[in-house]
């Protein structure tokens, strides 16, 4: 009797381990990137990069996943003249001193869709304002997105929607975002 009870207990432990709930997966900041493009009315795009992107994929109780992304806007680097960098960081544009963090929180999604590409809806918080946005999850180049290749998310937002109304004579309303995410390697048991 004791032997069968111990056997049942061991079997329950193995099943519980095999069916363990998925865990949160953090971004690897060293291999992840966030960039954006500001569109000039006369001379094309001016690309920029944020030096560090952080975030995680979080499991939801219903089996879907949610992504959280955080970017420090003070770490902005712009491929353009100095006056453009100053203007982009200023109170009339990103206002990096009062609003140092840009955040995106997705709606829950089925993780299998990371490989196929699809719209990714969520809330973007920028300059102290949160607005619903739809980005595009690009089709994956591998079978294990985030580990064997980048998870790539693209999108265009209206700067006017986030209170950036200055420089309308020189800048278009659209600001493009491009996130390339790698996940940290799982810790060995």
GROMACS .gro file of C-alpha atoms in nm:
model
  189
    1UNK     CA    1   0.000   0.000   0.000
    2UNK     CA    2   0.278   0.242   0.092
    3UNK     CA    3   0.459   0.148  -0.228
    4UNK     CA    4   0.155   0.228  -0.447
    5UNK     CA    5   0.098   0.554  -0.260
    6UNK     CA    6   0.463   0.659  -0.318
    7UNK     CA    7   0.434   0.559  -0.684
    8UNK     CA    8   0.120   0.770  -0.726
    9UNK     CA    9   0.290   1.064  -0.553
   10UNK     CA   10   0.595   1.039  -0.784
   11UNK     CA   11   0.372   1.014  -1.091
   12UNK     CA   12   0.175   1.319  -0.979
   13UNK     CA   13   0.503   1.509  -0.934
   14UNK     CA   14   0.620   1.418  -1.284
   15UNK     CA   15   0.288   1.516  -1.441
   16UNK     CA   16   0.289   1.844  -1.246
   17UNK     CA   17   0.641   1.921  -1.367
   18UNK     CA   18   0.552   1.838  -1.727
   19UNK     CA   19   0.243   2.057  -1.712
   20UNK     CA   20   0.410   2.347  -1.531
   21UNK     CA   21   0.266   2.681  -1.624
   22UNK     CA   22   0.464   2.880  -1.879
   23UNK     CA   23   0.688   3.146  -1.728
   24UNK     CA   24   0.762   3.502  -1.821
   25UNK     CA   25   1.044   3.549  -2.072
   26UNK     CA   26   1.250   3.868  -2.053
   27UNK     CA   27   1.403   4.054  -2.346
   28UNK     CA   28   1.778   4.030  -2.391
   29UNK     CA   29   1.869   4.403  -2.399
   30UNK     CA   30   2.209   4.330  -2.555
   31UNK     CA   31   2.045   4.167  -2.859
   32UNK     CA   32   1.722   4.371  -2.882
   33UNK     CA   33   1.679   4.708  -3.052
   34UNK     CA   34   1.423   4.984  -3.095
   35UNK     CA   35   1.442   5.239  -3.373
   36UNK     CA   36   1.215   5.500  -3.522
   37UNK     CA   37   1.193   5.727  -3.821
   38UNK     CA   38   1.079   6.088  -3.837
   39UNK     CA   39   0.959   6.195  -4.181
   40UNK     CA   40   1.071   6.536  -4.309
   41UNK     CA   41   0.840   6.704  -4.556
   42UNK     CA   42   1.114   6.782  -4.808
   43UNK     CA   43   1.413   6.553  -4.765
   44UNK     CA   44   1.289   6.208  -4.653
   45UNK     CA   45   1.331   6.008  -4.334
   46UNK     CA   46   1.561   6.074  -4.042
   47UNK     CA   47   1.624   5.747  -3.855
   48UNK     CA   48   1.690   5.725  -3.484
   49UNK     CA   49   1.765   5.456  -3.228
   50UNK     CA   50   1.706   5.407  -2.860
   51UNK     CA   51   2.013   5.261  -2.692
   52UNK     CA   52   1.823   5.012  -2.478
   53UNK     CA   53   1.492   4.828  -2.506
   54UNK     CA   54   1.354   4.621  -2.218
   55UNK     CA   55   1.045   4.410  -2.177
   56UNK     CA   56   0.900   4.066  -2.145
   57UNK     CA   57   0.655   3.814  -2.283
   58UNK     CA   58   0.410   3.730  -2.006
   59UNK     CA   59   0.174   3.432  -1.998
   60UNK     CA   60  -0.194   3.503  -1.938
   61UNK     CA   61  -0.417   3.267  -1.733
   62UNK     CA   62  -0.612   3.169  -2.049
   63UNK     CA   63  -0.296   3.041  -2.226
   64UNK     CA   64  -0.240   3.348  -2.441
   65UNK     CA   65   0.054   3.586  -2.406
   66UNK     CA   66   0.103   3.960  -2.363
   67UNK     CA   67   0.414   4.163  -2.449
   68UNK     CA   68   0.537   4.459  -2.244
   69UNK     CA   69   0.801   4.693  -2.395
   70UNK     CA   70   0.985   4.980  -2.223
   71UNK     CA   71   1.221   5.226  -2.391
   72UNK     CA   72   1.410   5.508  -2.219
   73UNK     CA   73   1.355   5.810  -2.444
   74UNK     CA   74   1.653   5.991  -2.287
   75UNK     CA   75   1.879   5.736  -2.459
   76UNK     CA   76   1.779   5.860  -2.802
   77UNK     CA   77   2.040   5.878  -3.078
   78UNK     CA   78   1.939   6.042  -3.406
   79UNK     CA   79   2.113   6.006  -3.744
   80UNK     CA   80   2.085   6.370  -3.836
   81UNK     CA   81   2.208   6.717  -3.754
   82UNK     CA   82   2.242   6.825  -3.392
   83UNK     CA   83   1.947   7.062  -3.413
   84UNK     CA   84   1.720   6.767  -3.506
   85UNK     CA   85   1.833   6.568  -3.202
   86UNK     CA   86   1.772   6.869  -2.975
   87UNK     CA   87   1.432   6.929  -3.136
   88UNK     CA   88   1.328   6.563  -3.106
   89UNK     CA   89   1.424   6.552  -2.737
   90UNK     CA   90   1.262   6.890  -2.659
   91UNK     CA   91   0.937   6.972  -2.476
   92UNK     CA   92   0.759   7.018  -2.807
   93UNK     CA   93   0.840   6.667  -2.932
   94UNK     CA   94   0.929   6.368  -2.705
   95UNK     CA   95   0.976   6.585  -2.392
   96UNK     CA   96   1.233   6.335  -2.260
   97UNK     CA   97   1.294   6.512  -1.929
   98UNK     CA   98   0.928   6.504  -1.817
   99UNK     CA   99   0.839   6.175  -1.990
  100UNK     CA  100   1.153   5.957  -1.998
  101UNK     CA  101   0.976   5.628  -2.071
  102UNK     CA  102   0.790   5.502  -2.376
  103UNK     CA  103   0.578   5.192  -2.307
  104UNK     CA  104   0.381   4.948  -2.519
  105UNK     CA  105   0.151   4.683  -2.371
  106UNK     CA  106  -0.012   4.445  -2.615
  107UNK     CA  107  -0.351   4.285  -2.602
  108UNK     CA  108  -0.329   3.909  -2.531
  109UNK     CA  109  -0.239   3.693  -2.832
  110UNK     CA  110  -0.175   3.329  -2.920
  111UNK     CA  111   0.202   3.272  -2.906
  112UNK     CA  112   0.198   3.051  -3.216
  113UNK     CA  113   0.121   3.367  -3.412
  114UNK     CA  114   0.473   3.500  -3.344
  115UNK     CA  115   0.589   3.291  -3.639
  116UNK     CA  116   0.320   3.389  -3.889
  117UNK     CA  117   0.296   3.765  -3.869
  118UNK     CA  118  -0.020   3.953  -3.781
  119UNK     CA  119  -0.156   4.280  -3.642
  120UNK     CA  120  -0.061   4.336  -3.277
  121UNK     CA  121  -0.294   4.567  -3.089
  122UNK     CA  122  -0.216   4.738  -2.762
  123UNK     CA  123  -0.165   5.062  -2.573
  124UNK     CA  124   0.125   5.295  -2.646
  125UNK     CA  125   0.221   5.541  -2.372
  126UNK     CA  126   0.423   5.835  -2.500
  127UNK     CA  127   0.465   6.184  -2.355
  128UNK     CA  128   0.223   6.103  -2.071
  129UNK     CA  129  -0.056   6.000  -2.307
  130UNK     CA  130  -0.182   5.646  -2.371
  131UNK     CA  131  -0.350   5.561  -2.698
  132UNK     CA  132  -0.460   5.236  -2.864
  133UNK     CA  133  -0.233   5.147  -3.155
  134UNK     CA  134  -0.198   4.859  -3.398
  135UNK     CA  135   0.152   4.750  -3.487
  136UNK     CA  136   0.242   4.468  -3.726
  137UNK     CA  137   0.412   4.154  -3.607
  138UNK     CA  138   0.634   4.061  -3.904
  139UNK     CA  139   0.649   3.697  -4.024
  140UNK     CA  140   0.932   3.510  -3.853
  141UNK     CA  141   1.247   3.395  -4.029
  142UNK     CA  142   1.280   3.086  -3.806
  143UNK     CA  143   1.090   2.826  -3.604
  144UNK     CA  144   1.179   2.972  -3.262
  145UNK     CA  145   1.112   3.348  -3.283
  146UNK     CA  146   1.294   3.542  -3.014
  147UNK     CA  147   1.553   3.269  -2.965
  148UNK     CA  148   1.683   3.165  -3.309
  149UNK     CA  149   1.586   3.493  -3.482
  150UNK     CA  150   1.438   3.834  -3.404
  151UNK     CA  151   1.075   3.898  -3.323
  152UNK     CA  152   1.012   4.206  -3.534
  153UNK     CA  153   0.730   4.454  -3.471
  154UNK     CA  154   0.669   4.753  -3.700
  155UNK     CA  155   0.427   5.041  -3.675
  156UNK     CA  156   0.345   5.399  -3.759
  157UNK     CA  157   0.182   5.638  -3.513
  158UNK     CA  158   0.050   5.990  -3.540
  159UNK     CA  159   0.266   6.229  -3.341
  160UNK     CA  160  -0.033   6.465  -3.317
  161UNK     CA  161  -0.224   6.196  -3.122
  162UNK     CA  162   0.044   6.217  -2.854
  163UNK     CA  163   0.054   6.597  -2.834
  164UNK     CA  164   0.352   6.657  -3.065
  165UNK     CA  165   0.207   6.934  -3.277
  166UNK     CA  166   0.508   7.162  -3.329
  167UNK     CA  167   0.730   7.169  -3.639
  168UNK     CA  168   0.435   7.084  -3.867
  169UNK     CA  169   0.589   7.286  -4.145
  170UNK     CA  170   0.902   7.065  -4.149
  171UNK     CA  171   0.785   6.731  -4.011
  172UNK     CA  172   0.513   6.497  -4.126
  173UNK     CA  173   0.269   6.358  -3.871
  174UNK     CA  174   0.384   5.995  -3.902
  175UNK     CA  175   0.652   5.848  -3.678
  176UNK     CA  176   0.759   5.492  -3.763
  177UNK     CA  177   0.872   5.238  -3.503
  178UNK     CA  178   1.074   4.920  -3.556
  179UNK     CA  179   1.134   4.680  -3.265
  180UNK     CA  180   1.366   4.379  -3.300
  181UNK     CA  181   1.349   4.156  -2.996
  182UNK     CA  182   1.556   3.863  -2.873
  183UNK     CA  183   1.465   3.676  -2.557
  184UNK     CA  184   1.709   3.577  -2.285
  185UNK     CA  185   1.823   3.218  -2.282
  186UNK     CA  186   1.639   3.012  -2.022
  187UNK     CA  187   1.837   2.942  -1.708
  188UNK     CA  188   1.956   2.583  -1.671
  189UNK     CA  189   1.767   2.387  -1.402
   0.00000   0.00000   0.00000
